[in-house]
Amino acid sequence: MRFIKLLFLLLLASVPLLSQAQQRPRPAAPPAAQPAPPKGQRIELLPGTQKLVGGTFNGVEIRKLIGNVSFKQGTTLLYCDSAYQYLEKNALEAFSNVRIIQNDTVTITGDHATYDGDTRKARMTGNVVMRDPRMTLTTNLLDYDLNKNLAYYSTGGHLVDPENTLDSQFGYYNTTSKVFSFKRNVKLVTKENNIDTDTLQYNTVSKIAYFFGPTRITGKQGNLYAENGTYNTRTKVSNFQRNARIETPNYLLGGDKLIYDEARQYGVATGHVSMTSKKDNIVLRGDVGRYWRGTGRAKVYGGSPVMRNISDNDTLYLAADTLVSVEGRPPKNEAGVLYAYPKVKIFRTDLQGRCDSLTYDRQDSIIYLNKRPVLWTDQNQLTADSMEIRQRRKKIDQMRLYANSFIIGQDTIRNYNQVKGRNMIAYFVNNKIKKVDVLGNAESIYYALEGDTAVTGVNKALSANMALRFADNKLQTITFLTNPDASFIPPHELKAEDEKLKGFTWRASERPTRRLVLGKHFALPVKAKPKTATKARAKPAAKPKAAPSKSVPAKPAVKPVSQPKAPITRASK
């Protein structure tokens, strides 16, 4: 009984100690051991080696193998003249006539190789040649990851397939997808073209090259440039993007995107299209451009395309819904022909016009205007059923008006001087009208002014033919030829029917402006706003009271120049 009481007291005394032990933190468990890297399949030495020597090299156990050495790991075979096999590392080093074969499809040869059986990575150096059924690659150093089926080099490589050759500084080859990736100084040579770029992917199965940087294709048919796109070395079709352009001996065609088929000699450009004719300094711009190199024909349309032709110190702009340029064929039309239709608009500093369709023969420097053409030069408006603008030494030499010809000129007080007839020929000197011959059914109305401010009368005449002479684009003399009938009407006798000839139409509201013709394709430069200097504001002084004064009328800044009456000369009947 005494023993039981003693045991009970000991148990009570130990309760606080147990509670404290439960409250104390347990010591941390030792860190778990990291799993060892996975071991690859053991490299197997195949029979046939002529000599085998075991030993230790630099503290590592190796086997030295000499003569007809061969190894196997899975579906990979390695052959060489001699080798070191590292037993502890599952690795080897091969020397002389080294050959690696994978899956009976990829073969790599070289002078020296190292191979890690765990990571399945090989490095081949010295006269390296990699072959598969579609291509042969040569380089000085090649790394090959057998797990990823990826081979890569960084010391320059040369690839050959049955149709093309390719060189680059860096390269990657996926033996599964059969796709090469090349970087730096990439040069692809096909039967027809040389391709230079900085970054390229090449599919050895589809024979398609993918570009990811500035790329130039040089060939017999012309040169192509782009900064992104594809080129099919079999079909010879290019699909270029980003600043794409094609250049031939006569033309330069470019746009945001460009598709060109070498077999068909046909190209399509879209987005900010620009076509330049090198022979005569003509540029066409629009949203879409098509080019047929075999026929020398180019078509630009979309977004109101515009033609620009720079000659001497002046520039001719021509806009229409569609512009078509045809290259000339020697010996005739060497400079080619331009067609514009419909809704044609013309702008030059000294000439503006409209018509429905136009033909510009650049060899003869003649512009043909059809369907309700109208031209403006200074204050003169010319209309007819059809017209010709003939140029000489890049300046206007003649304007020929055919059928229902009509010239209207507005004077200083907005009267309309008029001449009409069957046909007309207007002659120009230094782009200014000097003479007009009216041929057939000639009629005229001219206002005589005094001091450019008052009408003194109207000269009205009929004649079979007329000759008008100008100075500074103003009428000086009228000569009536063959059966003239002229009269001078004083202002007080002037009637409404005497003020306009039959068929009179003033179309000044249709006169195209520079901005209207150039549109978005040749946008005018934005002028910078002048910076205004801020000055400190001074406190205004008190103004003395001014005595009342009489108002004085303002004098005109420019004195009107008097215009002489146009003398009338009658030729013999």
Coordinates of C-alpha atoms in Angstrom, one line a residue:
M1 CA 0.0 0.0 0.0
R2 CA 2.8 2.4 0.8
F3 CA 4.4 1.5 -2.6
I4 CA 1.3 2.5 -4.4
K5 CA 1.1 5.9 -2.7
L6 CA 4.7 6.6 -3.6
L7 CA 4.1 5.7 -7.3
F8 CA 1.0 8.0 -7.4
L9 CA 3.1 10.9 -6.0
L10 CA 5.7 10.5 -8.6
L11 CA 3.2 10.5 -11.4
L12 CA 1.7 13.8 -10.1
A13 CA 5.1 15.4 -10.0
S14 CA 5.8 14.4 -13.6
V15 CA 2.6 16.0 -15.0
P16 CA 4.0 19.6 -15.3
L17 CA 7.2 18.3 -16.9
L18 CA 5.2 16.4 -19.5
S19 CA 3.1 19.5 -20.3
Q20 CA 6.2 21.6 -20.7
A21 CA 7.7 19.0 -23.0
Q22 CA 4.6 19.1 -25.2
Q23 CA 4.9 22.9 -25.5
R24 CA 8.5 22.9 -26.6
P25 CA 9.1 23.0 -30.4
R26 CA 10.3 19.9 -31.9
P27 CA 13.7 20.0 -33.6
A28 CA 13.5 20.5 -37.4
A29 CA 13.7 17.3 -39.5
P30 CA 16.9 17.0 -41.6
P31 CA 16.5 18.1 -45.2
A32 CA 15.4 15.5 -47.5
A33 CA 18.0 14.3 -49.9
Q34 CA 17.7 15.8 -53.4
P35 CA 16.8 13.1 -56.0
A36 CA 19.8 12.2 -58.1
P37 CA 19.6 13.2 -61.7
P38 CA 18.0 10.5 -63.8
K39 CA 20.5 8.1 -65.3
G40 CA 20.3 7.4 -68.9
Q41 CA 20.5 4.0 -70.5
R42 CA 23.9 2.5 -70.1
I43 CA 26.2 3.0 -73.1
E44 CA 26.9 -0.4 -74.4
L45 CA 30.3 -1.4 -76.0
L46 CA 29.7 -3.6 -79.0
P47 CA 32.0 -6.5 -79.9
G48 CA 34.7 -6.0 -82.5
T49 CA 37.1 -3.6 -80.7
Q50 CA 40.7 -4.7 -81.5
K51 CA 42.3 -3.5 -78.2
L52 CA 40.9 -2.6 -74.8
V53 CA 43.0 -1.1 -72.0
G54 CA 41.6 -0.3 -68.5
G55 CA 43.0 2.2 -66.1
T56 CA 42.7 5.5 -64.2
F57 CA 43.1 8.9 -65.9
N58 CA 43.1 12.0 -63.8
G59 CA 41.6 10.0 -61.0
V60 CA 38.7 8.8 -63.2
E61 CA 38.3 5.2 -64.1
I62 CA 38.3 4.8 -67.9
R63 CA 38.6 2.2 -70.6
K64 CA 40.8 3.0 -73.6
L65 CA 39.5 1.4 -76.8
I66 CA 41.5 1.1 -80.0
G67 CA 40.5 -0.1 -83.5
N68 CA 37.0 -0.5 -84.9
V69 CA 35.3 0.9 -81.8
S70 CA 31.5 0.9 -81.7
F71 CA 28.9 1.8 -79.1
K72 CA 25.1 1.6 -78.8
Q73 CA 22.5 3.4 -76.7
G74 CA 19.0 2.6 -77.7
T75 CA 18.6 3.4 -81.4
T76 CA 21.8 5.5 -81.4
L77 CA 25.1 4.1 -82.7
L78 CA 28.6 5.6 -82.5
Y79 CA 31.6 4.5 -84.4
C80 CA 35.3 5.7 -84.2
D81 CA 38.9 4.6 -84.5
S82 CA 39.5 5.0 -80.7
A83 CA 37.7 6.1 -77.6
Y84 CA 37.8 6.8 -73.9
Q85 CA 34.9 5.3 -72.1
Y86 CA 34.2 6.9 -68.6
L87 CA 32.5 4.1 -66.7
E88 CA 31.5 6.1 -63.6
K89 CA 29.9 9.0 -65.7
N90 CA 28.2 7.0 -68.5
A91 CA 30.1 9.1 -71.0
L92 CA 32.7 8.7 -73.7
E93 CA 35.2 10.6 -75.9
A94 CA 35.7 9.5 -79.4
F95 CA 38.6 10.2 -81.8
S96 CA 39.2 9.9 -85.6
N97 CA 36.5 9.0 -88.1
V98 CA 33.8 9.5 -85.6
R99 CA 30.3 8.7 -86.8
I100 CA 27.0 9.0 -85.0
I101 CA 23.8 7.4 -86.4
Q102 CA 20.3 8.0 -85.0
N103 CA 17.3 6.0 -86.1
D104 CA 19.0 5.2 -89.3
T105 CA 18.0 8.6 -90.7
V106 CA 20.5 11.1 -89.2
T107 CA 24.3 10.7 -89.6
I108 CA 26.9 12.9 -88.1
T109 CA 30.6 12.6 -88.9
G110 CA 33.7 14.4 -87.6
D111 CA 37.2 14.2 -86.2
H112 CA 36.4 14.3 -82.5
A113 CA 33.3 13.8 -80.3
T114 CA 32.2 13.8 -76.7
Y115 CA 28.9 12.1 -75.6
D116 CA 27.1 12.1 -72.3
G117 CA 24.8 9.1 -72.0
D118 CA 22.7 10.5 -69.2
T119 CA 21.8 13.9 -70.9
R120 CA 22.1 12.3 -74.4
K121 CA 24.1 15.3 -75.6
A122 CA 26.9 15.1 -78.1
R123 CA 29.5 17.6 -79.3
M124 CA 31.3 16.9 -82.6
T125 CA 34.3 19.0 -83.8
G126 CA 36.6 19.1 -86.8
N127 CA 35.2 18.6 -90.4
V128 CA 31.7 18.0 -89.1
V129 CA 29.2 16.7 -91.6
M130 CA 25.5 16.1 -90.7
R131 CA 23.3 14.2 -93.2
D132 CA 19.7 13.2 -93.5
P133 CA 17.7 12.1 -96.6
R134 CA 16.9 15.8 -97.4
M135 CA 20.1 17.8 -96.8
T136 CA 23.8 17.9 -95.9
L137 CA 25.3 20.3 -93.3
T138 CA 29.0 21.0 -92.8
T139 CA 30.5 23.0 -90.0
N140 CA 33.5 22.9 -87.6
L141 CA 31.5 22.4 -84.4
L142 CA 28.1 20.9 -83.8
D143 CA 26.1 20.2 -80.7
Y144 CA 23.4 17.6 -80.9
D145 CA 20.7 17.0 -78.2
L146 CA 19.3 13.6 -79.0
N147 CA 16.4 14.0 -76.5
K148 CA 15.1 17.1 -78.3
N149 CA 16.4 16.1 -81.7
L150 CA 18.0 19.5 -82.0
A151 CA 21.4 20.2 -83.6
Y152 CA 23.0 23.6 -83.5
Y153 CA 26.2 25.4 -84.5
S154 CA 27.8 28.8 -83.8
T155 CA 31.0 28.8 -85.9
G156 CA 29.4 29.0 -89.3
G157 CA 27.7 26.4 -91.3
H158 CA 27.0 25.4 -94.9
L159 CA 23.8 23.5 -95.9
V160 CA 23.2 21.8 -99.2
D161 CA 20.0 20.2 -100.5
P162 CA 19.1 19.0 -104.0
E163 CA 17.9 22.5 -105.0
N164 CA 19.5 25.1 -102.8
T165 CA 22.6 26.0 -100.7
L166 CA 22.6 28.1 -97.5
D167 CA 25.2 29.6 -95.3
S168 CA 25.0 31.3 -91.9
Q169 CA 27.0 32.1 -88.8
F170 CA 24.5 30.4 -86.4
G171 CA 22.1 27.6 -87.1
Y172 CA 19.6 25.2 -85.4
Y173 CA 18.1 22.1 -87.0
N174 CA 15.2 20.1 -85.7
T175 CA 15.6 16.6 -87.0
T176 CA 12.0 15.8 -86.3
S177 CA 10.3 18.8 -88.0
K178 CA 13.1 19.1 -90.6
V179 CA 13.1 22.9 -89.9
F180 CA 16.4 24.9 -89.9
S181 CA 16.7 28.3 -88.1
F182 CA 19.6 30.5 -89.2
K183 CA 20.9 33.8 -87.8
R184 CA 23.5 36.3 -88.8
N185 CA 24.9 36.7 -92.3
V186 CA 22.4 34.3 -93.8
K187 CA 22.8 33.6 -97.6
L188 CA 20.4 31.3 -99.4
V189 CA 21.3 30.5 -103.1
T190 CA 18.6 28.9 -105.4
K191 CA 18.8 28.2 -109.1
E192 CA 17.3 31.6 -109.9
N193 CA 18.0 33.9 -106.9
N194 CA 20.4 34.8 -104.1
I195 CA 18.7 35.6 -100.8
D196 CA 20.5 37.7 -98.1
T197 CA 19.0 38.2 -94.6
D198 CA 19.8 38.2 -91.0
T199 CA 17.2 35.7 -89.6
L200 CA 15.7 32.9 -91.5
Q201 CA 13.8 29.6 -91.0
Y202 CA 13.9 27.0 -93.8
N203 CA 11.8 23.9 -94.0
T204 CA 13.7 21.2 -95.8
V205 CA 10.4 19.4 -96.6
S206 CA 8.3 22.2 -98.0
K207 CA 11.3 24.1 -99.2
I208 CA 9.7 27.3 -97.8
A209 CA 12.0 30.0 -96.3
Y210 CA 10.6 32.3 -93.6
F211 CA 12.2 35.7 -93.0
F212 CA 12.2 37.7 -89.8
G213 CA 14.4 40.7 -90.7
P214 CA 15.6 42.8 -93.6
T215 CA 15.8 40.5 -96.6
R216 CA 17.0 40.9 -100.2
I217 CA 16.3 38.6 -103.0
T218 CA 18.5 39.2 -106.1
G219 CA 17.6 37.4 -109.3
K220 CA 17.5 37.7 -113.1
Q221 CA 13.9 39.0 -113.1
G222 CA 14.5 41.7 -110.5
N223 CA 15.3 42.3 -106.9
L224 CA 12.9 42.0 -103.9
Y225 CA 13.2 43.5 -100.5
A226 CA 11.1 43.1 -97.3
E227 CA 11.5 42.9 -93.6
N228 CA 9.2 39.9 -93.0
G229 CA 7.6 37.2 -95.1
T230 CA 8.1 33.9 -96.9
Y231 CA 9.6 32.6 -100.1
N232 CA 8.8 29.2 -101.6
T233 CA 11.9 28.0 -103.4
R234 CA 9.9 25.4 -105.4
T235 CA 7.0 27.6 -106.6
K236 CA 9.1 30.8 -106.7
V237 CA 6.3 32.7 -104.9
S238 CA 7.2 35.4 -102.4
N239 CA 4.9 36.7 -99.8
F240 CA 6.6 39.7 -98.2
Q241 CA 5.4 42.1 -95.6
R242 CA 6.7 45.3 -94.0
N243 CA 8.3 47.7 -96.4
A244 CA 8.1 45.2 -99.3
R245 CA 9.3 46.2 -102.8
I246 CA 10.3 44.7 -106.1
E247 CA 12.8 46.3 -108.4
T248 CA 13.2 45.6 -112.1
P249 CA 15.4 47.5 -114.7
N250 CA 12.5 49.8 -115.5
Y251 CA 10.2 49.8 -112.4
L252 CA 10.2 49.9 -108.6
L253 CA 7.0 48.6 -107.0
G254 CA 6.5 48.6 -103.2
G255 CA 3.9 48.5 -100.5
D256 CA 3.2 47.3 -97.0
K257 CA 2.6 43.8 -98.4
L258 CA 3.8 42.2 -101.6
I259 CA 3.1 38.9 -103.3
Y260 CA 5.2 38.1 -106.3
D261 CA 5.0 34.9 -108.5
E262 CA 8.2 34.6 -110.5
A263 CA 6.8 31.8 -112.8
R264 CA 3.9 34.0 -113.8
Q265 CA 5.9 37.2 -113.5
Y266 CA 3.0 38.7 -111.6
G267 CA 3.1 40.8 -108.4
V268 CA 0.4 42.3 -106.1
A269 CA 1.2 45.1 -103.6
T270 CA -1.2 46.4 -101.0
G271 CA -1.0 49.3 -98.5
H272 CA 0.9 52.5 -99.2
V273 CA 1.7 51.2 -102.7
S274 CA 4.3 53.1 -104.7
M275 CA 5.4 52.4 -108.3
T276 CA 8.3 54.3 -109.9
S277 CA 9.1 54.4 -113.6
K278 CA 12.8 55.0 -113.7
K279 CA 13.0 56.1 -117.3
D280 CA 10.9 59.2 -117.0
N281 CA 10.8 59.9 -113.2
I282 CA 7.1 59.0 -112.8
V283 CA 5.7 57.8 -109.5
L284 CA 2.3 56.2 -109.0
R285 CA 0.8 55.8 -105.5
G286 CA -2.3 54.1 -104.3
D287 CA -3.7 51.4 -102.0
V288 CA -3.4 48.4 -104.4
G289 CA -0.9 47.8 -107.1
R290 CA -0.6 45.0 -109.7
Y291 CA 2.3 44.3 -111.9
W292 CA 2.6 42.1 -114.9
R293 CA 6.3 42.0 -115.8
G294 CA 5.9 39.9 -119.0
T295 CA 3.7 42.6 -120.6
G296 CA 5.3 45.5 -118.7
R297 CA 2.0 46.6 -117.4
A298 CA 1.3 48.0 -113.9
K299 CA -2.1 49.0 -112.4
V300 CA -2.6 51.1 -109.3
Y301 CA -6.0 51.7 -107.7
G302 CA -7.8 52.3 -104.4
G303 CA -7.7 55.4 -102.3
S304 CA -7.7 57.8 -105.3
P305 CA -4.3 56.9 -106.7
V306 CA -2.0 59.8 -107.8
M307 CA 0.7 60.1 -110.4
R308 CA 3.7 62.5 -109.9
N309 CA 5.9 63.6 -112.8
I310 CA 8.7 66.0 -111.9
S311 CA 10.1 68.0 -114.8
D312 CA 12.6 70.8 -114.4
N313 CA 11.3 73.0 -111.5
D314 CA 7.7 72.0 -111.8
T315 CA 5.7 68.9 -110.9
L316 CA 2.6 67.5 -112.6
Y317 CA 0.2 65.6 -110.4
L318 CA -2.6 63.4 -111.8
A319 CA -5.3 61.6 -109.8
A320 CA -8.0 59.2 -110.9
D321 CA -9.8 56.1 -109.7
T322 CA -7.4 53.8 -111.7
L323 CA -3.9 54.4 -113.1
V324 CA -2.4 52.0 -115.6
S325 CA 1.2 52.2 -116.8
V326 CA 2.5 50.3 -119.8
E327 CA 6.2 50.0 -120.4
G328 CA 7.4 51.1 -123.9
R329 CA 8.8 48.6 -126.4
P330 CA 11.8 49.9 -128.4
P331 CA 12.2 51.5 -130.8
K332 CA 8.7 53.1 -130.3
N333 CA 7.3 54.3 -127.0
E334 CA 10.4 53.6 -125.1
A335 CA 9.1 55.7 -122.3
G336 CA 5.7 54.0 -122.2
V337 CA 2.1 55.1 -121.9
L338 CA -0.1 56.0 -118.8
Y339 CA -3.8 55.6 -118.8
A340 CA -6.1 57.2 -116.1
Y341 CA -9.8 56.7 -115.6
P342 CA -12.4 57.7 -114.5
K343 CA -12.7 61.0 -112.6
V344 CA -9.3 62.4 -113.7
K345 CA -7.9 65.4 -111.9
I346 CA -4.8 67.3 -113.0
F347 CA -2.7 69.8 -111.0
R348 CA 0.3 71.9 -111.9
T349 CA 1.2 75.3 -110.6
D350 CA 0.3 76.8 -114.1
L351 CA -2.3 74.2 -115.2
Q352 CA -5.3 72.5 -113.6
G353 CA -7.9 70.2 -115.2
R354 CA -10.5 67.5 -115.2
C355 CA -11.8 64.8 -117.5
D356 CA -13.3 61.3 -117.4
S357 CA -10.4 59.5 -119.0
L358 CA -6.8 60.4 -120.0
T359 CA -3.9 58.9 -122.0
Y360 CA -0.4 60.2 -121.4
D361 CA 2.1 59.1 -124.2
R362 CA 5.4 59.7 -122.4
Q363 CA 7.4 59.0 -125.5
D364 CA 5.8 61.9 -127.5
S365 CA 5.0 63.9 -124.4
I366 CA 1.3 64.2 -125.4
I367 CA -1.6 64.1 -123.0
Y368 CA -5.0 63.1 -124.4
L369 CA -8.1 64.2 -122.5
N370 CA -11.5 62.6 -123.3
K371 CA -15.2 63.0 -122.1
R372 CA -16.0 66.6 -120.9
P373 CA -12.4 67.7 -120.5
V374 CA -11.8 71.2 -118.9
L375 CA -8.5 72.9 -118.3
W376 CA -7.6 76.1 -116.5
T377 CA -4.5 78.2 -117.0
D378 CA -4.4 81.4 -115.0
Q379 CA -7.8 83.0 -115.5
N380 CA -8.6 81.1 -118.7
Q381 CA -10.9 78.1 -118.9
L382 CA -10.7 75.7 -121.9
T383 CA -13.4 73.1 -122.8
A384 CA -14.1 70.9 -125.8
D385 CA -15.3 67.3 -126.6
S386 CA -11.6 66.2 -126.4
M387 CA -8.2 67.8 -126.0
E388 CA -4.5 67.3 -126.4
I389 CA -1.7 68.8 -124.3
R390 CA 1.5 68.8 -126.3
Q391 CA 4.8 69.3 -124.4
R392 CA 8.2 70.3 -125.7
R393 CA 11.3 70.2 -123.5
K394 CA 9.1 69.4 -120.5
K395 CA 7.0 72.6 -121.0
I396 CA 3.5 73.1 -122.5
D397 CA 3.9 73.8 -126.2
Q398 CA 0.3 73.5 -127.5
M399 CA -3.2 72.7 -126.4
R400 CA -5.4 71.3 -129.2
L401 CA -9.2 71.4 -128.7
Y402 CA -11.5 69.3 -130.9
A403 CA -15.2 69.8 -131.4
N404 CA -17.3 72.4 -129.5
S405 CA -14.1 74.3 -128.4
F406 CA -14.7 77.0 -125.9
I407 CA -12.3 79.4 -124.1
I408 CA -13.6 81.7 -121.3
G409 CA -11.4 84.3 -119.6
Q410 CA -12.5 86.3 -116.6
D411 CA -11.3 90.0 -116.5
T412 CA -10.5 92.2 -113.5
I413 CA -14.2 93.1 -112.9
R414 CA -15.5 89.5 -113.4
N415 CA -16.7 89.9 -116.9
Y416 CA -16.4 86.8 -119.1
N417 CA -14.4 87.1 -122.4
Q418 CA -15.4 84.2 -124.7
V419 CA -14.2 82.5 -127.8
K420 CA -15.8 79.5 -129.4
G421 CA -15.4 77.5 -132.6
R422 CA -15.2 74.0 -134.1
N423 CA -11.5 73.4 -133.3
M424 CA -8.8 75.5 -131.6
I425 CA -5.0 75.4 -131.2
A426 CA -3.5 77.4 -128.3
Y427 CA 0.2 78.1 -128.5
F428 CA 2.3 78.6 -125.3
V429 CA 5.7 80.1 -124.6
N430 CA 7.2 79.5 -121.2
N431 CA 3.9 77.9 -120.1
K432 CA 2.0 81.2 -120.9
I433 CA -0.6 81.4 -123.7
K434 CA 0.6 83.5 -126.6
K435 CA -1.8 82.7 -129.5
V436 CA -5.0 80.9 -130.2
D437 CA -6.2 79.9 -133.7
V438 CA -9.9 79.3 -133.9
L439 CA -10.7 77.0 -136.9
G440 CA -14.3 76.9 -138.1
N441 CA -17.5 78.7 -136.9
A442 CA -15.5 81.2 -134.8
E443 CA -17.4 83.5 -132.4
S444 CA -16.1 85.9 -129.8
I445 CA -17.2 88.3 -127.1
Y446 CA -14.7 90.6 -125.5
Y447 CA -15.3 93.4 -123.0
A448 CA -13.4 96.7 -123.5
L449 CA -12.4 98.2 -120.2
E450 CA -11.2 101.6 -119.1
G451 CA -8.6 101.5 -116.4
D452 CA -9.6 97.9 -115.5
T453 CA -12.6 99.3 -113.6
A454 CA -15.3 100.3 -116.1
V455 CA -16.8 98.7 -119.2
T456 CA -16.7 100.9 -122.3
G457 CA -18.3 98.4 -124.6
V458 CA -18.4 94.9 -125.9
N459 CA -16.6 93.6 -129.0
K460 CA -18.8 90.8 -130.6
A461 CA -17.7 89.1 -133.8
L462 CA -18.4 86.1 -136.1
S463 CA -16.0 84.7 -138.6
A464 CA -15.0 81.4 -140.2
N465 CA -11.6 81.6 -138.5
M466 CA -9.9 83.8 -135.9
A467 CA -6.4 84.4 -134.6
L468 CA -6.0 85.8 -131.0
R469 CA -2.8 87.0 -129.6
F470 CA -2.0 87.4 -125.9
A471 CA 0.6 89.1 -123.7
D472 CA 0.9 88.1 -120.0
N473 CA -2.1 85.9 -120.5
K474 CA -4.2 88.9 -121.6
L475 CA -5.8 89.4 -125.0
Q476 CA -4.0 92.0 -127.2
T477 CA -5.4 91.6 -130.7
I478 CA -8.1 89.7 -132.5
T479 CA -7.7 89.0 -136.2
F480 CA -10.8 87.8 -138.2
L481 CA -10.1 85.6 -141.1
T482 CA -12.6 84.8 -143.9
N483 CA -16.0 86.5 -143.9
P484 CA -15.9 88.5 -140.6
D485 CA -18.9 90.2 -139.1
A486 CA -17.9 92.3 -136.1
S487 CA -19.7 94.9 -134.0
F488 CA -19.0 97.1 -131.0
I489 CA -21.9 97.4 -128.5
P490 CA -21.9 100.4 -126.1
P491 CA -22.8 99.6 -122.4
H492 CA -26.2 101.2 -122.6
E493 CA -27.2 99.0 -125.6
L494 CA -25.9 95.8 -124.1
K495 CA -28.6 93.1 -123.6
A496 CA -28.4 89.9 -121.6
E497 CA -28.3 87.7 -124.7
D498 CA -25.3 89.7 -125.9
E499 CA -23.2 88.8 -122.8
K500 CA -22.8 85.1 -123.3
L501 CA -22.2 82.8 -126.3
K502 CA -24.4 79.7 -126.8
G503 CA -22.9 76.8 -124.8
F504 CA -21.3 79.1 -122.1
T505 CA -20.6 77.2 -118.9
W506 CA -18.3 78.6 -116.2
R507 CA -17.0 75.6 -114.2
A508 CA -14.6 77.4 -111.7
S509 CA -16.1 75.4 -108.8
E510 CA -14.7 72.2 -110.4
R511 CA -11.2 73.6 -110.5
P512 CA -9.0 71.1 -108.5
T513 CA -6.7 72.3 -105.8
R514 CA -3.3 70.9 -104.9
R515 CA -4.6 69.3 -101.7
L516 CA -7.5 67.7 -103.5
V517 CA -5.3 66.1 -106.2
L518 CA -2.4 65.0 -103.9
G519 CA -4.8 63.5 -101.3
K520 CA -3.2 61.2 -98.7
H521 CA -0.5 59.8 -101.0
F522 CA 1.5 63.0 -101.5
A523 CA 0.5 64.9 -98.4
L524 CA 1.7 68.4 -98.1
P525 CA 4.3 69.0 -95.4
V526 CA 3.0 70.4 -92.2
K527 CA 4.4 73.8 -91.5
A528 CA 5.7 74.4 -87.9
K529 CA 4.0 77.1 -86.0
P530 CA 6.3 80.0 -85.3
K531 CA 7.2 80.4 -81.7
T532 CA 5.8 83.6 -80.2
A533 CA 8.2 85.3 -77.7
T534 CA 6.4 86.3 -74.6
K535 CA 7.1 89.8 -73.5
A536 CA 6.6 91.3 -70.1
R537 CA 3.5 93.4 -70.1
A538 CA 4.3 97.0 -69.3
K539 CA 1.8 99.1 -67.4
P540 CA 0.0 101.3 -70.0
A541 CA 0.6 105.0 -69.5
A542 CA -2.4 107.2 -69.1
K543 CA -3.7 108.4 -72.4
P544 CA -4.4 112.1 -72.9
K545 CA -7.8 113.1 -74.0
A546 CA -7.8 113.5 -77.8
A547 CA -9.7 116.3 -79.6
P548 CA -12.4 115.1 -82.0
S549 CA -11.1 114.8 -85.6
K550 CA -12.6 114.0 -89.0
S551 CA -12.3 110.5 -90.5
V552 CA -9.9 110.1 -93.4
P553 CA -10.7 107.4 -96.0
A554 CA -7.9 104.7 -96.4
K555 CA -6.0 104.8 -99.7
P556 CA -5.8 101.6 -101.8
A557 CA -2.5 99.7 -101.2
V558 CA -2.1 98.8 -104.9
K559 CA -3.0 101.1 -107.8
P560 CA -5.1 99.3 -110.4
V561 CA -3.3 98.7 -113.7
S562 CA -5.1 99.9 -116.7
Q563 CA -6.1 97.4 -119.4
P564 CA -6.1 98.6 -123.1
K565 CA -8.9 97.8 -125.3
A566 CA -8.4 94.8 -127.5
P567 CA -7.9 96.1 -131.1
I568 CA -9.8 94.3 -133.8
T569 CA -8.1 93.5 -137.1
R570 CA -10.1 92.5 -140.1
A571 CA -8.5 90.4 -142.7
S572 CA -9.4 90.6 -146.4
K573 CA -12.5 88.7 -147.4

